[in-house]
Backbone as a ProteinNet text record, in pm:
[ID]
protein_1_A
[PRIMARY]
MARVRDMPRRAAPRSFAGDVAVVTGAGGQIGRALLERLTGAGATAVGLDLPGACPDGDDRFVACDLTDEAQVRAVVEEVGRRYGRIDLLVHSAALSAIGRFEDHDVATHRRVMEVTHLGVVSLTLAALPLLRAAHGRVVLIGSVAGFAPVLGRPPYVAAKHAVTGLFETLRPELAEQGVAVTVCHPTFVTGGMSEDVGREQGHARATTGEELTPDDVAVALLAGIARGRDLVLVGRTARLAWVVSRHLPRTYRHLMTRRLRASAAGTSTAPTGARG
[TERTIARY]
12223.1	12209.1	12061.1	12033	11892.8	11835.3	11710.8	11642.8	11592.9	11620.2	11574.7	11432.2	11343.1	11204.4	11186.2	11097	11068.5	11002.7	11048.8	10988.5	10856	10753.2	10625.9	10642.9	10577	10585.3	10461	10487.2	10374.4	10310	10178.2	10108	10147.7	10162.8	10198.8	10084.1	10115	10008.2	9923.8	9794.8	9704.1	9718.6	9683.4	9683.1	9541.8	9531.4	9401.5	9365.1	9453.8	9428.8	9302.2	9212.7	9088.2	8977.3	9004.8	8901	8801.6	8680.5	8581.7	8576.2	8614.5	8622.3	8528.9	8451.6	8362.1	8412.5	8431.3	8484	8386.2	8341.9	8255.7	8340.9	8279.6	8355.3	8469.1	8448.3	8557.3	8599.7	8516.5	8555.2	8640	8648.5	8731	8875.8	8959.9	9102.9	9141.9	9095	9130.9	9065	8936.5	8866.7	8932.2	8971.7	9034.5	9169.5	9247.1	9375.9	9357	9254.9	9226.3	9185.5	9101.1	9055.4	9174.2	9265.8	9382.2	9472.9	9494.9	9581.5	9519.9	9390.7	9324.8	9326	9299.1	9304.9	9445.2	9545	9683.2	9723.7	9655.5	9685.3	9607.7	9529.6	9459	9317.3	9264.1	9125.6	9030.2	8906.4	8799	8740.1	8764.8	8725.5	8602.4	8505	8382.8	8379.3	8376.5	8376.7	8240.4	8191.2	8060.9	8079	8000.3	8000.7	7879.1	7856.9	7748.3	7773.9	7669.1	7687.6	7790	7788.5	7881.1	8026	8050.5	8187.1	8241.9	8158	8202	8256.9	8383	8441.5	8381.8	8367.2	8316.4	8416.2	8361.8	8446.8	8519.4	8499.6	8564.6	8457.6	8454.7	8345.4	8359.1	8462.3	8472.3	8375.9	8331	8247.4	8099.3	8025.2	7879.8	7821.4	7728.4	7665.6	7573.6	7588.5	7505.1	7504.4	7384.9	7367.5	7346.7	7443.1	7438.2	7325.3	7265.5	7153.3	7020.1	7023.1	6903.2	6907.3	6827.8	6834.1	6799.5	6706.5	6668	6784.8	6855.7	6974	7080	7101.9	7203.7	7170.6	7046.4	7006.8	7021.3	6983.4	6992	7136.2	7226.4	7368	7424.5	7393.2	7443.7	7387.3	7260.3	7200.9	7271.4	7308.4	7379.9	7519.1	7588.2	7719	7701.8	7595.7	7570.2	7542.9	7464.5	7436.3	7562.7	7646.8	7764.7	7878.7	7898.1	8017	7986.1	7867.5	7828.4	7881.3	7964.5	8022.9	8086.8	8118.8	8202.7	8309.1	8433.8	8543.7	8585.8	8571.1	8618.1	8523.4	8468.9	8383.6	8451.4	8489	8560.1	8471.1	8440.8	8361.4	8454.5	8468.1	8553.2	8473.1	8347.7	8265.8	8238.2	8247.9	8216.9	8193.7	8131.9	8102.7	8134.7	8194.8	8233.1	8165.1	8178.7	8132.3	8222.9	8290.5	8390.6	8330.7	8358	8310.4	8279.3	8223.2	8181.2	8038.9	7997.1	7867.7	7753.5	7754.4	7644.5	7648.3	7752.7	7760.9	7673.4	7628.9	7557.3	7419.3	7319.8	7185.1	7165.7	7047.2	7018	7022.5	6982	6984	7125.6	7223.6	7362.8	7407.8	7377.3	7411	7346.9	7221.4	7150.5	7215.3	7251.7	7312.3	7446.6	7529.7	7659	7639.4	7542.6	7515.2	7461.3	7377.8	7319.8	7427.3	7525.5	7631.2	7734.5	7784.7	7901	7867.1	7747.3	7708.2	7598.7	7484.6	7370.8	7394.2	7470.2	7504.9	7585.9	7674.7	7753.8	7663.6	7569.3	7474.4	7396.5	7344	7261.2	7337.8	7458.2	7534.7	7584.3	7624.8	7671.4	7558.8	7440.1	7325.4	7296.6	7297.4	7266.1	7372.3	7498.6	7609.7	7641.7	7584.4	7622.1	7607.1	7499.6	7491.7	7608	7649.2	7761.1	7894	7906.7	8027.6	8037	7922	7922.5	7958.5	7910.1	7938.8	8088	8159.6	8303.1	8389.8	8326.6	8403.6	8491.7	8426	8497	8528.2	8564.9	8604.7	8539	8484.8	8428.7	8521.3	8550.5	8651.2	8590.1	8616	8575.2	8698.6	8700.2	8802.7	8747.8	8798.6	8751.4	8832	8877.1	8948.5	8991	9090.4	9119.6	8992.3	8907.8	8780.5	8684	8714.2	8629	8659.3	8772.2	8803.8	8847.6	8865.9	8912	8832	8824.4	8746.4	8823.1	8818.9	8880	8787.4	8834.4	8749.8	8738.1	8629.5	8612.5	8531.6	8468.9	8385.4	8286.1	8197.1	8108.3	8024.3	7961.5	7879.7	7962.1	8081.2	8168.2	8216.8	8259.2	8306.2	8194	8073.5	7960.2	7934.4	7935.5	7908.7	8019.8	8144.7	8256.3	8261	8228.3	8219.2	8108.4	7996.6	7884.5	7922.6	7979.6	8009.9	8127.7	8222.6	8333	8281.9	8195.3	8137.6	8058.7	7985.5	7910.8	8003	8111.9	8200.2	8275	8311.9	8376.1	8278.6	8151.2	8048.7	8020.3	8023	7992.8	8102.8	8226.7	8338.9	8314.6	8283.1	8260	8134.4	8031.1	7907.4	7930.5	8000	8023.6	8127.4	8218.2	8318.6	8251.6	8140	8066.9	8006.8	7992.9	7938.2	8048.5	8173.6	8284.9	8325.1	8278.3	8310.1	8398.8	8514.5	8608.7	8582.5	8628.8	8611.1	8745.5	8776.8	8895.5	8852.9	8907	8884.8	9019.3	9022.3	9144	9124.2	9214.3	9208.3	9330.2	9316.2	9427.8	9429.9	9547	9554.2	9509.3	9535.4	9486.3	9539.3	9446.4	9479.1	9435.4	9525.8	9490.7	9397.2	9294	9202.9	9119.9	9095.2	9033.8	8883.1	8812.7	8669.3	8600.9	8467.9	8386.2	8333.8	8297.8	8235.8	8092.9	8005.2	7862.3	7826.4	7889	7854.9	7981.9	7969.5	8083.2	8118.5	8243.9	8289	8268.9	8238.7	8235.8	8379.3	8396.9	8530.1	8589.3	8716.3	8782	8775.9	8718.4	8709	8786	8907.4	8993.6	9020.6	9038.5	9054	9188.9	9188.4	9311.9	9360.7	9490.2	9550.9	9663.1	9697.3	9805.4	9901.6	10028.7	10127.3	10126.3	10177.6	10195.4	10063.3	10056.5	9942.1	9986.4	9901.9	9932.3	9872.2	9926	9862.6	9758.3	9659.8	9562.3	9628.4	9734	9800.3	9871.6	9920.7	9978	9874.7	9752.6	9645.9	9612.8	9601.1	9566.6	9670.2	9797.2	9904.8	9903.9	9893.7	9895.6	9773.6	9657.4	9535	9541.7	9580.4	9584.1	9689.2	9800.2	9900.1	9841.9	9764.5	9701.9	9597.6	9516.1	9417	9485.9	9593.8	9665.2	9717.6	9742.8	9791.7	9679.9	9555.9	9441.5	9423.6	9467.8	9460.2	9319.8	9281.9	9153.8	9161.2	9277	9294.9	9418.2	9403.5	9516.3	9519.3	9625.8	9647	9749.3	9712.4	9799.1	9853.3	9983.8	10047.5	10086.6	10196.8	10246.6	10146.8	10078.9	9982	9865.9	9818.6	9709.4	9751.6	9872.8	9921.4	9938.4	9992.2	10010	9875.9	9780.2	9647.4	9579	9598.2	9537.7	9586	9715.2	9773.2	9737.6	9760.1	9742.1	9595.6	9503.5	9361.1	9310.6	9374.7	9333.4	9401.4	9529	9605.7	9624.1	9615.8	9630.4	9519.6	9394.5	9283.3	9284.6	9324.9	9328.1	9433.3	9547.2	9651.4	9602.3	9533.5	9482	9382.7	9289.6	9190.6	9258	9362.2	9435.7	9497.2	9557.7	9619.9	9515.8	9401.2	9296.8	9239.1	9220.8	9168.5	9264.6	9391.6	9491.5	9486.5	9466.6	9456.6	9332.5	9219.1	9096.5	9111.5	9176.1	9197.4	9286.8	9388.6	9476.6	9399.8	9309.3	9228.8	9135.1	9070.9	8978.4	9049.3	9178.5	9256.6	9305.3	9274.6	9311.7	9455.4	9520.1	9659.8	9678.4	9570.8	9583.4	9576.1	9661.7	9660.2	9635.6	9570.4	9546	9451.1	9468.5	9383.6	9241.9	9147.5	9007.7	8990.7	8901.3	8864.5	8956.3	9037.3	9125.5	9055.3	9088.9	9030.3	9106.7	9033.4	9097.4	9019.9
7909.9	7976.2	7981.2	7939.5	7935.4	8075.9	8084.5	8211.6	8241.7	8360.4	8401	8453.6	8390.8	8435.7	8561.7	8647.6	8769.6	8735.4	8801.5	8783.8	8860.7	8801.7	8874.3	8999.8	9105.3	9231.2	9253.5	9306.3	9341.7	9469.4	9472.1	9594.1	9707.9	9825.2	9941.2	9974.9	10017.5	10057.9	10168.9	10161.1	10261.3	10393.5	10500	10632.1	10667	10750.2	10796.8	10933.5	10990.2	11122.7	11120.1	11213.2	11223.4	11133.5	11046.6	10958.4	11036	10983.6	11031	10927	10967.9	10875.7	10921.8	10829.5	10857.1	10777.6	10846.4	10784.1	10807.9	10701.8	10718.4	10728.9	10777.7	10797.6	10895.3	10992.3	11080.7	11178.8	11196.8	11282.5	11211.4	11078.7	11000.8	11000.7	10938.8	10944.6	10873.8	10752.1	10678.2	10740.8	10773.4	10836.2	10966.7	11047	11175.9	11155.1	11056.8	11027	10983	10902.2	10860.2	10978.2	11064.4	11180.8	11267.7	11290.4	11374.4	11306.9	11179.1	11106.8	11104.1	11081.2	11077.9	11215.2	11319.4	11455.1	11486.6	11448	11471.5	11395.4	11282.5	11202.6	11249.6	11356.6	11411.3	11364	11293.4	11248.3	11356.7	11349.6	11430.5	11348.5	11390.1	11311.5	11370.9	11286.2	11324.6	11248.7	11322.2	11259.8	11263.5	11149	11140.3	11115.7	11185.7	11162	11232.3	11208	11275.6	11425.8	11506.6	11652.4	11704.9	11652.9	11702.1	11667.1	11572.4	11530.8	11597.1	11671.5	11738.6	11877.3	11904.6	12034.7	12147.4	12261.9	12379.7	12426.8	12469	12529.3	12433.3	12303.7	12204.8	12145.7	12191.1	12150.7	12008	11936.5	11794.5	11710.9	11765	11689.1	11707.7	11597.5	11598.8	11526.3	11591	11529.4	11415.7	11301.4	11186.2	11086.1	11049.1	10943.6	10812.7	10722.8	10599.4	10506.1	10531.4	10447.7	10499.5	10610.9	10670.6	10647.1	10552.7	10515	10631.4	10714.3	10828.5	10925.1	10952.8	11038.9	10977.9	10850	10781.5	10792.7	10765.2	10773.6	10916.2	11013.6	11153.5	11195.5	11154.3	11190	11124.6	10998.7	10929.1	10992.7	11030.1	11097.4	11229.6	11303.2	11429	11405.1	11302.7	11267.1	11231.1	11157.4	11120.8	11240.8	11336	11456.1	11538.6	11543.1	11629	11565.7	11434.4	11371.8	11259.3	11199.8	11097.4	10958.7	10943.9	10811.7	10811.8	10692.2	10674.6	10571.6	10614.9	10523.5	10441	10500.2	10434.8	10467.9	10364.7	10380.8	10309.7	10385.3	10328.4	10336.5	10220.9	10213.9	10214	10330.9	10343.7	10358.7	10397.3	10419.7	10288.4	10292.8	10175.7	10222.7	10135.8	10166.8	10044.8	10065.4	9953.9	9963.8	9859.7	9856.8	9759.2	9808.1	9729.3	9669.2	9541.9	9475.5	9329.7	9263.4	9124.9	9118.6	8997.7	8979.7	9036.6	9010.4	9053.5	9202.2	9270.7	9414.4	9496	9435.5	9511.2	9451.7	9538.5	9491.7	9478.4	9432	9410.4	9542	9650.5	9780	9819.3	9787.5	9817.1	9732.7	9604.4	9517	9569.6	9611.7	9659.6	9787.8	9878.8	10004.6	9980.7	9895.7	9864.8	9799.9	9708.9	9642.2	9741	9833.9	9931.2	10016.1	10058.5	10143.2	10060.3	9955	9881.7	9788	9733.5	9640	9696.4	9731	9771.2	9905.2	9995.4	10120.3	10095.3	9996.7	9957.5	9898.5	9814.5	9755.6	9865.4	9960	10066.4	10149.6	10193	10279.5	10203.7	10079.5	10001.8	9979.4	9946.8	9929.4	10057.6	10170.8	10297.7	10337.3	10305.1	10350.7	10257.1	10138.5	10040.2	10090.7	10158.2	10206.7	10299	10385.4	10476.6	10403.1	10299.5	10216.7	10137.7	10085.7	10012.6	10104.2	10226.4	10321.5	10349	10340.7	10371.2	10246.5	10125.9	10002.9	10023.6	10066.5	10110.7	10000.4	10042.8	9950.2	9993.8	9897.2	9922.9	9858.1	9932.3	9892.1	9889	9781.8	9771.4	9777.6	9874.5	9872.4	9786.1	9665.9	9570.2	9579.6	9466.5	9459.6	9316.2	9296.6	9160.8	9098.8	9180.2	9132.8	9086	9111.5	9067.9	8928.4	8870.5	8735.4	8643.1	8696.5	8615.5	8651.8	8561.3	8588	8676.5	8807.6	8903.2	8919.6	8884.8	8886.1	9026.6	9047.6	9172.9	9277.7	9243.6	9338.2	9262.7	9180.9	9094.6	9166.4	9282.1	9344.6	9383.5	9435.3	9478.2	9359.5	9253.1	9133.9	9075.2	9070	9017.1	9100.7	9233	9320.6	9312.8	9307.2	9300	9166.6	9057.7	8929.4	8932.2	8994.6	9001.2	9077.5	9195.6	9277.5	9220.6	9158	9093.5	8975.7	8894.8	8782.7	8829.3	8940.5	8996.5	9033	9103.4	9149.5	9035.2	8933.3	8817.8	8746.7	8746.5	8685.9	8771.5	8903.8	8994.8	8999.3	8967.6	8987	8921.3	8791.4	8731.7	8783.8	8815.1	8867	9003.6	9093	9227	9226.1	9130	9121.2	9103.2	9031	9011.8	9142.6	9241.8	9372	9475.9	9431.2	9522.8	9601.8	9560.2	9629.8	9540.2	9592.9	9516.6	9538.7	9444.4	9451.1	9431.4	9519.8	9506	9508.6	9416.5	9415.5	9439.7	9537.3	9574.2	9544.7	9465.8	9434.6	9493	9607.7	9660.4	9599.5	9602	9568.9	9690.8	9693.6	9800	9936.3	10030.7	10164.7	10267.6	10352.2	10451.5	10556.3	10589.8	10697.2	10666.9	10538.1	10505.3	10504.2	10498.1	10481.3	10524.3	10525.4	10563	10438.5	10455.2	10347.4	10386.5	10286.4	10312.9	10351.3	10287.2	10313.1	10327.1	10392	10400.3	10262.7	10244.8	10116.1	10107.2	9985.8	9961.8	9957.2	9987.1	9983.4	9844	9838.3	9710.1	9658.8	9737.7	9694	9787.9	9821.5	9898.3	9817	9884.6	9818.1	9749.2	9617.6	9541.4	9544.7	9553.1	9543.7	9442.6	9390.8	9294.3	9342.2	9354.6	9395.2	9545	9583.1	9724.5	9793	9923.3	10003.2	10092.1	10096.8	10173.8	10312.7	10404.4	10534.5	10525.3	10614.1	10615.9	10633.2	10713.2	10733.1	10605.9	10524.4	10394.6	10312.6	10312.5	10235.4	10294.5	10426.9	10491.7	10462.1	10473.4	10450.6	10305.8	10211.4	10070.2	10032.5	10085.4	10053.3	10105.6	10231.2	10287.7	10220.3	10177.3	10101.9	9968.8	9903	9777.5	9795.7	9900.9	9930.1	9959.2	10037	10072.9	9949.8	9843.9	9718.4	9617.2	9658.7	9572.7	9457.7	9471.2	9360.7	9343.8	9217.9	9186.1	9196.5	9168.3	9164.5	9244.7	9332.3	9410.1	9391.1	9328.8	9312.5	9415.8	9500.1	9611	9586.4	9572.6	9552.3	9406.8	9388.3	9252.9	9170.4	9233.3	9160.2	9108.8	9189.9	9146.1	9027.6	9033.2	8922	8795.1	8810.8	8695	8636.2	8722.7	8675.7	8602.1	8650.1	8586.2	8441.8	8419.8	8285.4	8197.6	8249.3	8166.6	8129.2	8223.5	8193.8	8086.3	8071.3	7969.9	7835.5	7838.5	7713.8	7661.8	7750.3	7709.7	7775.5	7742	7813	7800.2	7684.2	7669.5	7760.5	7770.8	7861.8	8005.3	8041.1	8177.3	8206.5	8115.4	8136.7	8150.4	8071.2	8081.5	8219.7	8270.9	8402.8	8511.8	8501.4	8601.3	8595.7	8474.4	8461	8521.6	8500.5	8558.5	8710.9	8766.7	8912.4	8965.3	8893.4	8936.4	8935.9	8831.9	8826.2	8941.1	8971.5	9082.9	9213.6	9231.1	9352.5	9363	9251.1	9251.1	9282.3	9247.2	9275.3	9418.7	9495.7	9636.7	9661.1	9564	9581	9648.7	9662.9	9727.3	9878.4	9947.8	10093.9	10150.2	10070.8	10115.4	10234.3	10326.4	10444	10413.1	10492.4	10477	10517.2	10446.6	10486.6	10436.8	10335.9	10280.4	10169.9	10156	10050	9921.3	9811.5	9682.6	9576.6
-4381.7	-4252.4	-4214.6	-4091.1	-4048.7	-4042.9	-4079.8	-4077.3	-3935.5	-3888.7	-3756.3	-3768	-3695.3	-3699.8	-3616.4	-3663.9	-3589.8	-3456.5	-3352.9	-3221.8	-3216.4	-3154.8	-3144.9	-3060.1	-3101	-3030.2	-2944.7	-2827.8	-2743.1	-2794.7	-2781.9	-2821.1	-2728.2	-2782.9	-2702.1	-2608.1	-2484.8	-2392.5	-2451.9	-2430	-2485.4	-2410.6	-2478.2	-2418.6	-2373.6	-2270.4	-2223.4	-2281.1	-2361.5	-2418.1	-2503.3	-2477.5	-2552.9	-2503.2	-2406.2	-2352.8	-2266.5	-2260.5	-2164.3	-2052.6	-1931.8	-1818.1	-1707.6	-1653.3	-1541.5	-1421.9	-1309.9	-1188.4	-1074	-1008.5	-891.3	-765.6	-659.4	-536.4	-555.7	-645.7	-686.9	-578.7	-477.2	-366.5	-263.6	-273.6	-183	-227.2	-148.3	-174.6	-304.9	-325.3	-446.4	-568.3	-556.5	-668.2	-709.4	-612.8	-644.5	-711.5	-664.4	-727	-871.7	-896.9	-1034	-1120.6	-1065.2	-1140.6	-1182.4	-1089.8	-1120.6	-1222.9	-1208.9	-1303.6	-1443.3	-1452.3	-1583	-1648.7	-1570.6	-1624.5	-1674.6	-1595.8	-1636.3	-1761.1	-1786.4	-1905.8	-2028.3	-2014	-2128.8	-2145.7	-2046.9	-2055.1	-2005.7	-2053	-1995.2	-1882.2	-1758.6	-1642.9	-1576.9	-1550	-1480.9	-1349.1	-1238.3	-1107	-1042.2	-998.6	-932.7	-783.8	-703.5	-559.5	-498.5	-371.3	-301.9	-298.1	-289.6	-294.3	-194.1	-73.4	27.4	2	-87.2	-118.3	-244.4	-315.2	-437.8	-403	-434.8	-399.1	-481	-418.3	-488.2	-593.6	-708.1	-810.4	-900.4	-883.7	-971.6	-1061.8	-1186.9	-1275.4	-1326.3	-1285.1	-1319.3	-1237	-1123.6	-1030.8	-1060.6	-1048.2	-1062.1	-942	-873.1	-756.8	-801.6	-737.6	-773.7	-658.3	-614.8	-516.1	-592.7	-584.3	-662.7	-620.6	-504.6	-462.4	-515.1	-587.3	-646.3	-797.7	-845	-986.9	-1078.6	-1038.7	-1122.6	-1137.9	-1029.6	-1037.7	-1127.2	-1113.1	-1193.3	-1341.5	-1377.3	-1518	-1570.9	-1488.6	-1532.9	-1557	-1470.2	-1487.1	-1612.9	-1634.1	-1753.8	-1880.3	-1877.7	-1994.2	-2023.5	-1919.6	-1939	-1996.8	-1949.5	-2007.2	-2154.2	-2184.4	-2322.9	-2411.4	-2362	-2440.8	-2464	-2362.4	-2371	-2450.5	-2433.7	-2492.1	-2591.3	-2582.1	-2678.3	-2651.6	-2551.3	-2524.8	-2386.5	-2337.1	-2218.7	-2255.3	-2253.1	-2284.2	-2163.2	-2045.3	-1923.9	-1809.3	-1746.2	-1629	-1513	-1410.2	-1295.4	-1172.1	-1114.9	-993.6	-872.6	-810.2	-692.7	-563.8	-574.2	-454.6	-382.6	-250.5	-167.8	-25	53.4	192.8	276.5	393	478.7	613.9	692.1	831.3	905	1008.5	1079.1	1206	1229.8	1350.2	1322.2	1422.3	1405.6	1350.1	1312.1	1247.7	1331.8	1462.7	1548.3	1582.2	1541.7	1567.1	1472.9	1362.6	1260.2	1235.7	1226.4	1196.9	1046.3	1009.1	867.4	790.5	853.2	785.5	745	828.6	793.6	675.5	679.4	566.3	437.6	447.9	329.1	274.8	363.9	320.5	253.1	310.6	249.1	112.7	103.1	-24.5	-127.7	-85.1	-178.9	-245.2	-169.2	-225.1	-300.4	-235.1	-284.6	-399.6	-399.6	-506	-596.4	-538.7	-621.8	-691	-628.5	-696.6	-822.2	-816.4	-933.8	-1041.5	-999.5	-1095.1	-1166.6	-1090.4	-1146.3	-1248.5	-1211.9	-1301.6	-1424.7	-1407.3	-1522.1	-1622.5	-1572.9	-1662.8	-1740	-1669.4	-1735.6	-1837.5	-1807.9	-1892	-2008.4	-2009.8	-2111.9	-2256.4	-2293	-2431.9	-2469.3	-2376.8	-2404.8	-2404.8	-2324	-2326.1	-2456.4	-2501.4	-2628.8	-2744.3	-2739.6	-2847.8	-2859.9	-2747	-2747.1	-2750.8	-2749.4	-2726.2	-2602.9	-2495.1	-2376.7	-2278.7	-2158.9	-2053.1	-1923	-1849.5	-1717.9	-1615.6	-1509.6	-1412.5	-1273.1	-1201.5	-1061.7	-973.5	-882.1	-777.9	-666.3	-659.8	-561.1	-433.3	-384.6	-257.7	-236.9	-150.1	-105.1	-48.3	13.3	68.8	-39.1	-164.9	-274	-323.7	-279.9	-325.7	-212.1	-91.8	20.6	145.3	242.6	363.9	462.7	437.8	529.7	649.3	766.5	884.8	942.7	1018.6	1089.2	1017	904.5	829.2	742.1	802	722.7	618	646.6	541.4	418.4	441.6	331.6	249.7	318.1	246.8	161.7	217.2	141	15.8	31.1	-83.4	-186.5	-140.9	-235	-307.8	-238.5	-307.5	-412.4	-378.6	-472.7	-598.7	-583.1	-700.3	-779.8	-711.7	-783.5	-864.9	-804.8	-879.1	-1000.2	-982.6	-1095.3	-1210.6	-1180.8	-1288	-1355.2	-1279.1	-1341.6	-1436	-1397.9	-1483.2	-1606	-1587.6	-1698.3	-1803.7	-1765.5	-1858.8	-1995.2	-2001.9	-2134.9	-2203.5	-2125.4	-2184.5	-2248.5	-2176.7	-2230.8	-2342	-2339.1	-2445.8	-2581.4	-2584	-2709	-2760	-2669.8	-2707.3	-2727.2	-2720.4	-2741.1	-2618.8	-2500.2	-2375.4	-2290.4	-2250.3	-2169.4	-2020.8	-1938.5	-1793.4	-1725.3	-1632.1	-1548.3	-1402.8	-1324	-1179.8	-1112.7	-1023.4	-951.7	-803.3	-746.1	-603.7	-533.2	-468.1	-389.3	-250	-189.4	-48	31.4	159	246.4	203.2	190.5	141.1	244	286.6	387.3	328.4	403.5	363.3	242.1	211.4	84.4	79.2	194.4	185.1	313.2	308	422.2	491.9	618.3	693.8	727	730	746	889.5	985.2	1125.2	1205.9	1322.1	1412.7	1466.9	1506.1	1556.5	1706.7	1751.1	1894.2	1945.3	2074.4	2131.8	2116.9	2081.1	2062.1	1920.9	1829.6	1690.5	1599.3	1636.8	1546.9	1422.8	1313.2	1184.1	1174.8	1152.7	1140.3	996.6	979.2	846.7	851.5	735	724.4	616.3	652.1	552.4	529.6	413.4	383.7	353.2	378.7	336.5	220.7	119.1	-0.8	7.7	-68.8	-83.4	-194.6	-193.3	-303	-439.4	-446	-574.8	-621.3	-527.8	-565.8	-642.5	-590.2	-654.7	-791.5	-798.5	-925.5	-1032.2	-998	-1094.8	-1142.8	-1048.6	-1086.5	-1169.7	-1131.3	-1205.9	-1347.7	-1365.7	-1500.5	-1586.3	-1525.2	-1601.4	-1648.2	-1561.3	-1600	-1708.3	-1696.8	-1800.5	-1933.4	-1928.8	-2050.9	-2123.8	-2049.6	-2109.9	-2132	-2108.3	-2137.2	-2041.9	-1917.8	-1823.8	-1766.1	-1749.5	-1687.5	-1535.7	-1479.2	-1334.7	-1297.4	-1196.8	-1145.7	-994.8	-944.8	-801.3	-757.6	-663.1	-623.8	-483.7	-473.1	-344.5	-323.1	-251.7	-226.7	-146.7	-49.1	32.9	-51.6	-146.2	-232.7	-318.4	-372.8	-455.9	-373.1	-251.4	-164.3	-123.4	-87	-47.4	-161.6	-284.8	-402.3	-415.2	-396.4	-411	-291.3	-169.8	-50.4	-30.3	-51.6	-29.8	-125.2	-239.6	-337.1	-315.4	-284.5	-277.1	-134.8	-36.1	104.1	186.9	160.7	226.3	378.4	432.2	577.8	638.9	573.7	621.7	617.6	509.8	498.3	609.8	637	742.8	879.1	901.9	1029.1	1044.2	938.2	945.3	969.1	901.9	919.9	1061.1	1116.1	1251.4	1352.6	1331.9	1422.5	1418.6	1299.5	1287.5	1358.1	1346	1410.7	1562.4	1616.6	1760.4	1807.2	1729.4	1765.8	1766.9	1667.3	1660.4	1779.8	1816.7	1928.9	2059.9	2066.6	2186.5	2191	2084.8	2081.1	2042.9	1974.6	1938.8	1805.6	1726	1595.5	1610.3	1538.8	1540.7	1402.2	1316.4	1178.7	1178.7	1085	1080.3	1034.6	1082.4	1042	896.7	828	692.9	585.7	611.4	510.3	435.4	307.5	225.3	248.6	250.5	262	189.9
[MASK]
++++++++++++++++++++++++++++++++++++++++++++++++++++++++++++++++++++++++++++++++++++++++++++++++++++++++++++++++++++++++++++++++++++++++++++++++++++++++++++++++++++++++++++++++++++++++++++++++++++++++++++++++++++++++++++++++++++++++++++++++++++++++++++++++++++++++++++++++++++

């Protein structure tokens, strides 16, 4: 009788109990959902955001301007003194600007890049020793705009492409140091982020497909992290955009152009401040 070979077993999803987790943009919708989910899972969660976004009386929050390197270093040093390590660093903070290329000056592009890309660089550099100590994981909450040409928000797309490219490049380098990298690309999320400037009339934010709740993103991201995934695509639109933008780029550009024209005509009724 032939011998039946044992089937390989999948590793059990990791638990977050006892982890030290740092989440940026924690006063925003996605950051706050992550903070609550991590706390509920037994992690010690530290939420970073600007002073005005940190709620009174919640000692999980620490005021920090990610564009100020001295503040970033000081906050990381305090986390190190208090906990000795960082098991999970989640970059949720980002800034957008809606409109066409000529609607925004260089100062707007610079501000979006400072928060969305350079703030991530600053905090990751400062936190690396504590991440190495824990053999931890650094997570970027990206966007469809981080891998595909989403029209109607050039400064944001540029910054998201920059930071996504950085993390894809860092993955093998940090793996040699025992630090894992996960990139999460959600589709459009209601209430997910701030915008740098007010919109001109006729530039309502266009969305394609379903809009997710911040908690949808938090649940999907933490499930992906628990299974050690390098890439987490959240929402059917994000998964479709990932495939179409790579295999049918002309079709993807046509669809995005059609959406931009619809937005310019004032047909979009998407809410302000949604992540995309």
